[in-house]
Amino acid sequence: MPRGATYRWRRATCIVVPLQTSSVAVIGQVKRPAIYELPPWQLAAPLSTLMAMAGGPEVRGSYRYSVLRTREDGKREMAQVGGGTTPIHDGDVVFVTPTADVSLAKVDLRGGTTLNGSYPLETVRSLRGLLTSADMFAPTVGRPLPYLLADAVIRLDPATLQRTVIPFSASDVLEGKADVALQSNDVVYITNVAEMRYIARKAGDVQRNPSRKVNDHPDPLAPPPVPDPAMAAALAQQSAALNANPALAADPRLAQLVALQGAQGLPVSGAAPGGSSLLAANPAYAAAMAGQLNPQGPGTQDQGPPRPEEERLNPGIVAPPDVITSQDGSTARAEDDQDQMTPTPIGLPVGAAPGQAVAGQSAYLNPALAQRPRRPPLRLFAGLDDDTRRLLVGTLGNYHVTVVGEVNSPGDFLVMPGATLDKLVRAAGGLTPKVDLHAFEVTSADIDNASGLSRTVRHSYGLPVDQFAQVTLKPFDRVRFNPVFSDRDTGDVTLAGEVKFPGGYEILRGEHLSSVLARAGGFTNAAYPAGVVFLRQSVAEAQRDTLQKEADALERQIVAIVGNAGNKAQVTDGEIAYVTQMIGRLRQGTGPASGRVAVHVDPKEIAAHPELDLVMEPGDQLVVPRQPSAVVVSGEVMAPGGIQFRGDRSVDDYIAMAGGMTEIADDDHVFVVQPDGSAIQVDGGGWLSAAPKLAPGSVIVVPRKLRHFTWDSILMDIIQVTSQLAITGASLAVISK
């Protein structure tokens, strides 16, 4: 631009003034790093002069000076210079760096405090000087609560340059009961509740299963799924159809999206237009589908705002599901956070397992769900490298104790030797209202390292809560708080049917049936006490076991009989089918009336015979039916069914009114099931020689006849099975009337 001419400046105009003389550069730990021009007559300058021009070093200390210069052959070399009179020539670059990057006389405070950072050693000579107030451990929103019963000083041994961990209790330090002298470069780490639970759980697993190797990484990779041949063939067919579409061939991402739609039950033929319109109409769906097809790895995911260099290099490990903590520090179940921590796969309903196929399930995604923020994973031991973390976990794991029973949060904890029981109980959430303080126990391990033996010592205490500080704990202790013994039994009994106040009733230990009936108001006017159905779970289980054994025995005998060539001509297919059906019914149990017990509930009869008053058990059921008006005839008769009751009719009369017996009826083994569930055989050959007395609600059972060839060995078993199943039918018949 000519001298004197005017120039109109514009935004972002840059003026370049070329160097007219020799120049050198000074960079590094100086106050004014820059390029400096030398006077026109000067081709070099002493190092001391250049350092003065750059303002000198940033801070006092020892520095190393290096010069990057160009040789005559054009190559560049780095040379170290010592004195301040060393000449620095045109084009040289001076580097100023500290001789040793080591910080001395400082202590770092990390972990669960609000005042983390570096502190001068001259002002914090010990833990008491560093941890001066409980306000340093105030809860922080969004982070777990600090844990003050097991913390650590991480120290670098100057002789071996290896780290060691010195455990301590911050609670004891605040109370003036403990102190540790600090050294330069010590790291005081305050654990939080989640980290404590992680360490204690690992230590508890090792103690309970010494032979099992505990994996130090809580998030192992799942094995790859086994490919399904049918799915592979379907995907191959879809891939061939997609390759034939030129629109999809031009956009591989769109082809992947359409293929995924087809895999989830959407039509694939002509899928390109449909898939394209679907993605265009729902951007949230397209974004979610793209995220599933190309999930970001740990290195490409959004890591949030920038973090300090140390935290970025040592972010910590992801907390396992069982140590996830809420903002108030309380632990939460993994299922509670499942919808926040794990995205719901496209095309699957909430709660469905990933990979589960849902026929006809739409792949549309709710945009509101796609934009819902997820809780970031909780990271443990942030800022500690892997070796230090393993050392911390292994060392603090040696101070593991367990508390079980009547505390609000039982489990594994960490405490220092000499910790008192009151602190452990507070860490476990306190005692429940049902705790028995008359006798709680502490089981300890008396370890003798010299002899290589450990002896178990158990102490029983009976102390009020305000005296728990008298009990001191040791590593590996196990504290048990039992519940108070109550005369109330565990579980209810149920009364249904014709009682005045049906429903569930809690019972006392040893309470009788008559007492429960009185609490239920007694029977109504329509009740039929002679036909009550009383069901007991313990009896049902015993019946099931017995019937399973009988089924096994029948099955073995059938196989032996049918396998005999001499019996094949004598055994018909119908007889085999009948016994096989009987075995199947035994395998399935005895139906809804399983566990029936014949009881007496008539107050006059119980008053005369108190031993008939049954003692109740949790889970018992009593059904009081209405007064029936019929007798049921079942089995091998011409017209099974109910016949109106008359007191002057006999068993033969009712069978005759049912059309008589069929040709395959066994008239020698007819029996009657009484309304109370008991069975009586008719016409001798059984339990009574006299004809049984019938009552309303009785059931007459006529079994099927079996020929007496080689079936004799199982004939009685078949009749017993038929009797037991008939009792069930009688119970149902009485209840339904």
Short mmCIF file of C-alpha atoms in Angstrom, two decimals, residues 528 531 596 626-632 643 645 672-677 694-700 729-731 733-735 737:
data_model
loop_
_atom_site.label_atom_id
_atom_site.label_comp_id
_atom_site.label_asym_id
_atom_site.label_seq_id
_atom_site.Cartn_x
_atom_site.Cartn_y
_atom_site.Cartn_z
CA TYR A 528 -74.24 -78.62 57.81
CA GLY A 531 -70.15 -82.28 56.13
CA ARG A 596 -58.59 -83.20 53.69
CA ARG A 626 -75.11 -75.91 53.45
CA GLN A 627 -77.44 -78.78 54.36
CA PRO A 628 -77.47 -81.11 51.31
CA SER A 629 -80.57 -83.04 50.26
CA ALA A 630 -79.13 -85.77 48.05
CA VAL A 631 -76.91 -88.84 47.99
CA VAL A 632 -74.50 -89.16 45.08
CA ILE A 643 -80.67 -88.96 44.31
CA PHE A 645 -82.04 -88.48 50.44
CA VAL A 672 -69.40 -95.08 50.89
CA VAL A 673 -67.72 -91.72 51.46
CA GLN A 674 -69.40 -90.00 54.39
CA PRO A 675 -69.94 -86.22 54.42
CA ASP A 676 -67.02 -85.74 56.85
CA GLY A 677 -64.61 -87.38 54.35
CA LEU A 694 -76.08 -93.02 55.06
CA ALA A 695 -76.46 -89.29 55.65
CA PRO A 696 -77.27 -86.36 53.35
CA GLY A 697 -74.21 -85.64 51.24
CA SER A 698 -72.89 -89.23 51.25
CA VAL A 699 -71.26 -90.60 48.10
CA ILE A 700 -71.65 -94.23 47.02
CA GLY A 729 -65.00 -86.10 44.59
CA ALA A 730 -67.17 -86.38 47.68
CA SER A 731 -65.66 -83.22 49.15
CA ALA A 733 -69.90 -82.62 45.80
CA VAL A 734 -70.70 -81.62 49.38
CA ILE A 735 -69.30 -78.11 48.93
CA LYS A 737 -74.61 -78.49 47.10
#
